[in-house]
PDB file of N, CA and C in Angstrom:
ATOM      1  N   MET A   1      -1.809  36.403 -27.364  1.00 63.00           N
ATOM      2  CA  MET A   1      -2.706  36.481 -26.222  1.00 63.00           C
ATOM      3  C   MET A   1      -3.796  37.510 -26.548  1.00 63.00           C
ATOM      4  N   SER A   2      -5.035  37.144 -26.319  1.00 80.00           N
ATOM      5  CA  SER A   2      -6.136  38.049 -26.608  1.00 80.00           C
ATOM      6  C   SER A   2      -6.228  39.136 -25.543  1.00 80.00           C
ATOM      7  N   SER A   3      -6.964  40.175 -25.862  1.00 84.00           N
ATOM      8  CA  SER A   3      -7.085  41.283 -24.915  1.00 84.00           C
ATOM      9  C   SER A   3      -7.845  40.854 -23.656  1.00 84.00           C
ATOM     10  N   GLU A   4      -8.790  39.929 -23.802  1.00 88.00           N
ATOM     11  CA  GLU A   4      -9.520  39.440 -22.625  1.00 88.00           C
ATOM     12  C   GLU A   4      -8.600  38.675 -21.694  1.00 88.00           C
ATOM     13  N   GLY A   5      -7.743  37.833 -22.264  1.00 90.00           N
ATOM     14  CA  GLY A   5      -6.787  37.083 -21.462  1.00 90.00           C
ATOM     15  C   GLY A   5      -5.809  38.005 -20.751  1.00 90.00           C
ATOM     16  N   PHE A   6      -5.375  39.030 -21.457  1.00 90.00           N
ATOM     17  CA  PHE A   6      -4.458  40.001 -20.863  1.00 90.00           C
ATOM     18  C   PHE A   6      -5.121  40.746 -19.712  1.00 90.00           C
ATOM     19  N   LEU A   7      -6.367  41.164 -19.911  1.00 91.00           N
ATOM     20  CA  LEU A   7      -7.090  41.884 -18.858  1.00 91.00           C
ATOM     21  C   LEU A   7      -7.316  40.996 -17.641  1.00 91.00           C
ATOM     22  N   LYS A   8      -7.619  39.724 -17.866  1.00 93.00           N
ATOM     23  CA  LYS A   8      -7.799  38.799 -16.746  1.00 93.00           C
ATOM     24  C   LYS A   8      -6.496  38.616 -15.977  1.00 93.00           C
ATOM     25  N   GLU A   9      -5.391  38.542 -16.719  1.00 94.00           N
ATOM     26  CA  GLU A   9      -4.079  38.386 -16.080  1.00 94.00           C
ATOM     27  C   GLU A   9      -3.729  39.615 -15.241  1.00 94.00           C
ATOM     28  N   VAL A  10      -3.985  40.798 -15.782  1.00 91.00           N
ATOM     29  CA  VAL A  10      -3.718  42.041 -15.043  1.00 91.00           C
ATOM     30  C   VAL A  10      -4.606  42.113 -13.803  1.00 91.00           C
ATOM     31  N   GLN A  11      -5.856  41.716 -13.935  1.00 94.00           N
ATOM     32  CA  GLN A  11      -6.772  41.722 -12.797  1.00 94.00           C
ATOM     33  C   GLN A  11      -6.304  40.742 -11.719  1.00 94.00           C
ATOM     34  N   ALA A  12      -5.839  39.574 -12.120  1.00 94.00           N
ATOM     35  CA  ALA A  12      -5.350  38.586 -11.156  1.00 94.00           C
ATOM     36  C   ALA A  12      -4.118  39.104 -10.420  1.00 94.00           C
ATOM     37  N   ILE A  13      -3.215  39.758 -11.151  1.00 90.00           N
ATOM     38  CA  ILE A  13      -2.025  40.333 -10.519  1.00 90.00           C
ATOM     39  C   ILE A  13      -2.424  41.430  -9.546  1.00 90.00           C
ATOM     40  N   GLY A  14      -3.394  42.262  -9.938  1.00 89.00           N
ATOM     41  CA  GLY A  14      -3.877  43.325  -9.050  1.00 89.00           C
ATOM     42  C   GLY A  14      -4.506  42.775  -7.780  1.00 89.00           C
ATOM     43  N   GLU A  15      -5.271  41.700  -7.919  1.00 94.00           N
ATOM     44  CA  GLU A  15      -5.890  41.094  -6.735  1.00 94.00           C
ATOM     45  C   GLU A  15      -4.842  40.505  -5.798  1.00 94.00           C
ATOM     46  N   LYS A  16      -3.805  39.867  -6.364  1.00 91.00           N
ATOM     47  CA  LYS A  16      -2.723  39.335  -5.532  1.00 91.00           C
ATOM     48  C   LYS A  16      -1.997  40.465  -4.814  1.00 91.00           C
ATOM     49  N   PHE A  17      -1.795  41.574  -5.527  1.00 85.00           N
ATOM     50  CA  PHE A  17      -1.114  42.726  -4.938  1.00 85.00           C
ATOM     51  C   PHE A  17      -1.925  43.302  -3.778  1.00 85.00           C
ATOM     52  N   LEU A  18      -3.235  43.433  -3.966  1.00 88.00           N
ATOM     53  CA  LEU A  18      -4.090  43.948  -2.892  1.00 88.00           C
ATOM     54  C   LEU A  18      -4.112  42.993  -1.697  1.00 88.00           C
ATOM     55  N   LEU A  19      -4.120  41.700  -1.962  1.00 89.00           N
ATOM     56  CA  LEU A  19      -4.086  40.716  -0.888  1.00 89.00           C
ATOM     57  C   LEU A  19      -2.794  40.837  -0.089  1.00 89.00           C
ATOM     58  N   LYS A  20      -1.671  41.027  -0.788  1.00 84.00           N
ATOM     59  CA  LYS A  20      -0.384  41.217  -0.096  1.00 84.00           C
ATOM     60  C   LYS A  20      -0.413  42.478   0.753  1.00 84.00           C
ATOM     61  N   LEU A  21      -0.994  43.546   0.220  1.00 84.00           N
ATOM     62  CA  LEU A  21      -1.075  44.800   0.980  1.00 84.00           C
ATOM     63  C   LEU A  21      -1.930  44.641   2.234  1.00 84.00           C
ATOM     64  N   GLN A  22      -3.001  43.853   2.133  1.00 89.00           N
ATOM     65  CA  GLN A  22      -3.860  43.650   3.297  1.00 89.00           C
ATOM     66  C   GLN A  22      -3.161  42.826   4.369  1.00 89.00           C
ATOM     67  N   LYS A  23      -2.303  41.884   3.962  1.00 87.00           N
ATOM     68  CA  LYS A  23      -1.601  41.034   4.920  1.00 87.00           C
ATOM     69  C   LYS A  23      -0.319  41.686   5.447  1.00 87.00           C
ATOM     70  N   LEU A  24       0.089  42.796   4.867  1.00 84.00           N
ATOM     71  CA  LEU A  24       1.378  43.403   5.206  1.00 84.00           C
ATOM     72  C   LEU A  24       1.498  43.842   6.667  1.00 84.00           C
ATOM     73  N   PRO A  25       0.467  44.424   7.302  1.00 85.00           N
ATOM     74  CA  PRO A  25       0.634  44.822   8.708  1.00 85.00           C
ATOM     75  C   PRO A  25       0.921  43.655   9.652  1.00 85.00           C
ATOM     76  N   LYS A  26       0.476  42.443   9.301  1.00 89.00           N
ATOM     77  CA  LYS A  26       0.698  41.276  10.155  1.00 89.00           C
ATOM     78  C   LYS A  26       1.942  40.488   9.744  1.00 89.00           C
ATOM     79  N   ALA A  27       2.619  40.923   8.696  1.00 85.00           N
ATOM     80  CA  ALA A  27       3.747  40.164   8.161  1.00 85.00           C
ATOM     81  C   ALA A  27       4.993  40.335   9.012  1.00 85.00           C
ATOM     82  N   GLU A  28       5.951  39.427   8.795  1.00 91.00           N
ATOM     83  CA  GLU A  28       7.230  39.504   9.478  1.00 91.00           C
ATOM     84  C   GLU A  28       8.077  40.611   8.844  1.00 91.00           C
ATOM     85  N   PRO A  29       9.061  41.122   9.578  1.00 90.00           N
ATOM     86  CA  PRO A  29       9.901  42.201   9.043  1.00 90.00           C
ATOM     87  C   PRO A  29      10.609  41.840   7.735  1.00 90.00           C
ATOM     88  N   VAL A  30      11.009  40.579   7.594  1.00 92.00           N
ATOM     89  CA  VAL A  30      11.691  40.165   6.362  1.00 92.00           C
ATOM     90  C   VAL A  30      10.748  40.279   5.168  1.00 92.00           C
ATOM     91  N   GLU A  31       9.497  39.894   5.367  1.00 88.00           N
ATOM     92  CA  GLU A  31       8.505  39.999   4.291  1.00 88.00           C
ATOM     93  C   GLU A  31       8.249  41.454   3.920  1.00 88.00           C
ATOM     94  N   ILE A  32       8.172  42.318   4.923  1.00 88.00           N
ATOM     95  CA  ILE A  32       7.927  43.736   4.666  1.00 88.00           C
ATOM     96  C   ILE A  32       9.083  44.341   3.876  1.00 88.00           C
ATOM     97  N   VAL A  33      10.304  44.004   4.256  1.00 91.00           N
ATOM     98  CA  VAL A  33      11.476  44.540   3.554  1.00 91.00           C
ATOM     99  C   VAL A  33      11.533  44.022   2.128  1.00 91.00           C
ATOM    100  N   SER A  34      11.294  42.736   1.939  1.00 90.00           N
ATOM    101  CA  SER A  34      11.345  42.176   0.581  1.00 90.00           C
ATOM    102  C   SER A  34      10.254  42.775  -0.299  1.00 90.00           C
ATOM    103  N   PHE A  35       9.073  42.960   0.252  1.00 87.00           N
ATOM    104  CA  PHE A  35       7.987  43.580  -0.508  1.00 87.00           C
ATOM    105  C   PHE A  35       8.347  45.026  -0.871  1.00 87.00           C
ATOM    106  N   SER A  36       8.962  45.732   0.061  1.00 90.00           N
ATOM    107  CA  SER A  36       9.373  47.118  -0.200  1.00 90.00           C
ATOM    108  C   SER A  36      10.438  47.188  -1.285  1.00 90.00           C
ATOM    109  N   VAL A  37      11.368  46.248  -1.278  1.00 94.00           N
ATOM    110  CA  VAL A  37      12.422  46.230  -2.298  1.00 94.00           C
ATOM    111  C   VAL A  37      11.828  45.970  -3.677  1.00 94.00           C
ATOM    112  N   VAL A  38      10.909  45.017  -3.764  1.00 90.00           N
ATOM    113  CA  VAL A  38      10.263  44.727  -5.047  1.00 90.00           C
ATOM    114  C   VAL A  38       9.469  45.936  -5.523  1.00 90.00           C
ATOM    115  N   LEU A  39       8.749  46.572  -4.639  1.00 89.00           N
ATOM    116  CA  LEU A  39       7.966  47.754  -4.991  1.00 89.00           C
ATOM    117  C   LEU A  39       8.876  48.894  -5.439  1.00 89.00           C
ATOM    118  N   LEU A  40       9.984  49.092  -4.743  1.00 95.00           N
ATOM    119  CA  LEU A  40      10.947  50.130  -5.121  1.00 95.00           C
ATOM    120  C   LEU A  40      11.538  49.844  -6.494  1.00 95.00           C
ATOM    121  N   PHE A  41      11.829  48.581  -6.794  1.00 95.00           N
ATOM    122  CA  PHE A  41      12.357  48.207  -8.099  1.00 95.00           C
ATOM    123  C   PHE A  41      11.356  48.530  -9.205  1.00 95.00           C
ATOM    124  N   ILE A  42      10.093  48.183  -8.993  1.00 91.00           N
ATOM    125  CA  ILE A  42       9.059  48.449 -10.000  1.00 91.00           C
ATOM    126  C   ILE A  42       8.914  49.946 -10.237  1.00 91.00           C
ATOM    127  N   VAL A  43       8.882  50.725  -9.171  1.00 92.00           N
ATOM    128  CA  VAL A  43       8.753  52.181  -9.303  1.00 92.00           C
ATOM    129  C   VAL A  43       9.962  52.759 -10.033  1.00 92.00           C
ATOM    130  N   THR A  44      11.162  52.265  -9.719  1.00 96.00           N
ATOM    131  CA  THR A  44      12.373  52.753 -10.373  1.00 96.00           C
ATOM    132  C   THR A  44      12.346  52.470 -11.867  1.00 96.00           C
ATOM    133  N   VAL A  45      11.927  51.273 -12.244  1.00 95.00           N
ATOM    134  CA  VAL A  45      11.845  50.930 -13.667  1.00 95.00           C
ATOM    135  C   VAL A  45      10.841  51.833 -14.376  1.00 95.00           C
ATOM    136  N   LEU A  46       9.706  52.084 -13.755  1.00 92.00           N
ATOM    137  CA  LEU A  46       8.704  52.947 -14.378  1.00 92.00           C
ATOM    138  C   LEU A  46       9.213  54.376 -14.533  1.00 92.00           C
ATOM    139  N   VAL A  47       9.875  54.899 -13.505  1.00 94.00           N
ATOM    140  CA  VAL A  47      10.401  56.270 -13.572  1.00 94.00           C
ATOM    141  C   VAL A  47      11.478  56.371 -14.649  1.00 94.00           C
ATOM    142  N   LEU A  48      12.381  55.398 -14.712  1.00 93.00           N
ATOM    143  CA  LEU A  48      13.428  55.433 -15.728  1.00 93.00           C
ATOM    144  C   LEU A  48      12.847  55.297 -17.134  1.00 93.00           C
ATOM    145  N   THR A  49      11.782  54.523 -17.289  1.00 91.00           N
ATOM    146  CA  THR A  49      11.125  54.408 -18.585  1.00 91.00           C
ATOM    147  C   THR A  49      10.514  55.736 -19.009  1.00 91.00           C
ATOM    148  N   VAL A  50       9.869  56.413 -18.085  1.00 90.00           N
ATOM    149  CA  VAL A  50       9.282  57.718 -18.397  1.00 90.00           C
ATOM    150  C   VAL A  50      10.374  58.717 -18.766  1.00 90.00           C
ATOM    151  N   ILE A  51      11.479  58.710 -18.034  1.00 90.00           N
ATOM    152  CA  ILE A  51      12.585  59.627 -18.333  1.00 90.00           C
ATOM    153  C   ILE A  51      13.168  59.312 -19.711  1.00 90.00           C
ATOM    154  N   ALA A  52      13.374  58.042 -20.011  1.00 87.00           N
ATOM    155  CA  ALA A  52      13.932  57.657 -21.309  1.00 87.00           C
ATOM    156  C   ALA A  52      13.002  58.053 -22.451  1.00 87.00           C
ATOM    157  N   CYS A  53      11.721  57.839 -22.271  1.00 84.00           N
ATOM    158  CA  CYS A  53      10.765  58.206 -23.319  1.00 84.00           C
ATOM    159  C   CYS A  53      10.701  59.712 -23.508  1.00 84.00           C
ATOM    160  N   SER A  54      10.763  60.469 -22.428  1.00 84.00           N
ATOM    161  CA  SER A  54      10.710  61.922 -22.563  1.00 84.00           C
ATOM    162  C   SER A  54      11.978  62.451 -23.209  1.00 84.00           C
ATOM    163  N   CYS A  55      13.136  61.850 -22.908  1.00 80.00           N
ATOM    164  CA  CYS A  55      14.388  62.279 -23.554  1.00 80.00           C
ATOM    165  C   CYS A  55      14.362  61.945 -25.039  1.00 80.00           C
ATOM    166  N   CYS A  56      13.842  60.794 -25.377  1.00 75.00           N
ATOM    167  CA  CYS A  56      13.761  60.392 -26.774  1.00 75.00           C
ATOM    168  C   CYS A  56      12.831  61.332 -27.533  1.00 75.00           C
ATOM    169  N   CYS A  57      11.729  61.673 -26.925  1.00 71.00           N
ATOM    170  CA  CYS A  57      10.759  62.562 -27.560  1.00 71.00           C
ATOM    171  C   CYS A  57      11.360  63.951 -27.756  1.00 71.00           C
ATOM    172  N   CYS A  58      12.102  64.429 -26.787  1.00 66.00           N
ATOM    173  CA  CYS A  58      12.720  65.756 -26.908  1.00 66.00           C
ATOM    174  C   CYS A  58      13.776  65.765 -27.995  1.00 66.00           C
ATOM    175  N   SER A  59      14.516  64.683 -28.174  1.00 62.00           N
ATOM    176  CA  SER A  59      15.552  64.666 -29.200  1.00 62.00           C
ATOM    177  C   SER A  59      14.941  64.557 -30.595  1.00 62.00           C
ATOM    178  N   CYS A  60      13.787  63.905 -30.719  1.00 62.00           N
ATOM    179  CA  CYS A  60      13.145  63.775 -32.030  1.00 62.00           C
ATOM    180  C   CYS A  60      12.394  65.042 -32.422  1.00 62.00           C
ATOM    181  N   CYS A  61      11.646  65.584 -31.503  1.00 60.00           N
ATOM    182  CA  CYS A  61      10.749  66.685 -31.829  1.00 60.00           C
ATOM    183  C   CYS A  61      11.270  68.035 -31.368  1.00 60.00           C
ATOM    184  N   GLY A  62      12.339  68.066 -30.596  1.00 57.00           N
ATOM    185  CA  GLY A  62      12.777  69.334 -30.052  1.00 57.00           C
ATOM    186  C   GLY A  62      11.885  69.709 -28.888  1.00 57.00           C
ATOM    187  N   CYS A  63      12.292  70.650 -28.127  1.00 57.00           N
ATOM    188  CA  CYS A  63      11.526  71.018 -26.933  1.00 57.00           C
ATOM    189  C   CYS A  63      10.275  71.812 -27.259  1.00 57.00           C
ATOM    190  N   ASP A  64      10.215  72.426 -28.453  1.00 57.00           N
ATOM    191  CA  ASP A  64       9.032  73.217 -28.797  1.00 57.00           C
ATOM    192  C   ASP A  64       7.944  72.388 -29.456  1.00 57.00           C
ATOM    193  N   GLY A  65       8.176  71.093 -29.653  1.00 56.00           N
ATOM    194  CA  GLY A  65       7.157  70.219 -30.209  1.00 56.00           C
ATOM    195  C   GLY A  65       7.215  70.071 -31.712  1.00 56.00           C
ATOM    196  N   HIS A  66       8.101  70.814 -32.379  1.00 58.00           N
ATOM    197  CA  HIS A  66       8.227  70.710 -33.826  1.00 58.00           C
ATOM    198  C   HIS A  66       9.416  69.836 -34.166  1.00 58.00           C
ATOM    199  N   PRO A  67       9.299  69.039 -35.215  1.00 55.00           N
ATOM    200  CA  PRO A  67      10.432  68.186 -35.589  1.00 55.00           C
ATOM    201  C   PRO A  67      11.629  69.028 -36.005  1.00 55.00           C
ATOM    202  N   GLU A  68      12.808  68.534 -35.649  1.00 56.00           N
ATOM    203  CA  GLU A  68      14.023  69.225 -36.053  1.00 56.00           C
ATOM    204  C   GLU A  68      14.249  68.988 -37.536  1.00 56.00           C
ATOM    205  N   PRO A  69      14.770  69.988 -38.239  1.00 57.00           N
ATOM    206  CA  PRO A  69      15.031  69.770 -39.672  1.00 57.00           C
ATOM    207  C   PRO A  69      16.114  68.708 -39.851  1.00 57.00           C
ATOM    208  N   ARG A  70      15.901  67.858 -40.807  1.00 58.00           N
ATOM    209  CA  ARG A  70      16.865  66.784 -41.061  1.00 58.00           C
ATOM    210  C   ARG A  70      18.004  67.335 -41.904  1.00 58.00           C
ATOM    211  N   HIS A  71      19.155  66.750 -41.703  1.00 58.00           N
ATOM    212  CA  HIS A  71      20.305  67.151 -42.479  1.00 58.00           C
ATOM    213  C   HIS A  71      20.169  66.622 -43.896  1.00 58.00           C
ATOM    214  N   ARG A  72      20.747  67.339 -44.821  1.00 61.00           N
ATOM    215  CA  ARG A  72      20.677  66.945 -46.213  1.00 61.00           C
ATOM    216  C   ARG A  72      21.507  65.690 -46.439  1.00 61.00           C
ATOM    217  N   LYS A  73      20.941  64.753 -47.141  1.00 69.00           N
ATOM    218  CA  LYS A  73      21.663  63.525 -47.434  1.00 69.00           C
ATOM    219  C   LYS A  73      22.400  63.677 -48.757  1.00 69.00           C
ATOM    220  N   SER A  74      23.632  63.253 -48.769  1.00 70.00           N
ATOM    221  CA  SER A  74      24.387  63.304 -50.014  1.00 70.00           C
ATOM    222  C   SER A  74      24.405  61.910 -50.630  1.00 70.00           C
ATOM    223  N   GLN A  75      24.267  61.853 -51.940  1.00 75.00           N
ATOM    224  CA  GLN A  75      24.277  60.581 -52.615  1.00 75.00           C
ATOM    225  C   GLN A  75      25.709  60.150 -52.872  1.00 75.00           C
ATOM    226  N   VAL A  76      25.948  58.890 -52.675  1.00 76.00           N
ATOM    227  CA  VAL A  76      27.271  58.330 -52.942  1.00 76.00           C
ATOM    228  C   VAL A  76      27.223  57.671 -54.316  1.00 76.00           C
ATOM    229  N   ARG A  77      28.136  58.107 -55.184  1.00 79.00           N
ATOM    230  CA  ARG A  77      28.189  57.556 -56.533  1.00 79.00           C
ATOM    231  C   ARG A  77      29.470  56.775 -56.706  1.00 79.00           C
ATOM    232  N   PRO A  78      29.431  55.748 -57.537  1.00 81.00           N
ATOM    233  CA  PRO A  78      30.660  54.988 -57.763  1.00 81.00           C
ATOM    234  C   PRO A  78      31.713  55.855 -58.454  1.00 81.00           C
ATOM    235  N   ALA A  79      32.949  55.586 -58.160  1.00 81.00           N
ATOM    236  CA  ALA A  79      34.048  56.350 -58.749  1.00 81.00           C
ATOM    237  C   ALA A  79      34.171  56.019 -60.224  1.00 81.00           C
ATOM    238  N   ALA A  80      34.416  57.047 -61.050  1.00 77.00           N
ATOM    239  CA  ALA A  80      34.585  56.844 -62.478  1.00 77.00           C
ATOM    240  C   ALA A  80      35.968  56.268 -62.743  1.00 77.00           C
ATOM    241  N   ARG A  81      36.066  55.343 -63.707  1.00 71.00           N
ATOM    242  CA  ARG A  81      37.361  54.736 -64.009  1.00 71.00           C
ATOM    243  C   ARG A  81      37.900  55.222 -65.301  1.00 71.00           C
TER     244      ARG A  81
END
């Protein structure tokens, strides 16, 4: 997918989202609850992704921003017969 196609798709999703938000005050309670659940799910996924990425970054680089020293690798040699 080209970047133009992707941008158009994101724009279309954004326009649908704004349209839903504009219709929300007139919507039925079931629609409001379902929209809230979907929105809560999206926010939860984004927050968990940020937490996972920050934990991964801290384990790779350490909290001070410098990479942790790697452990020395030992070479495995075949046993002599």
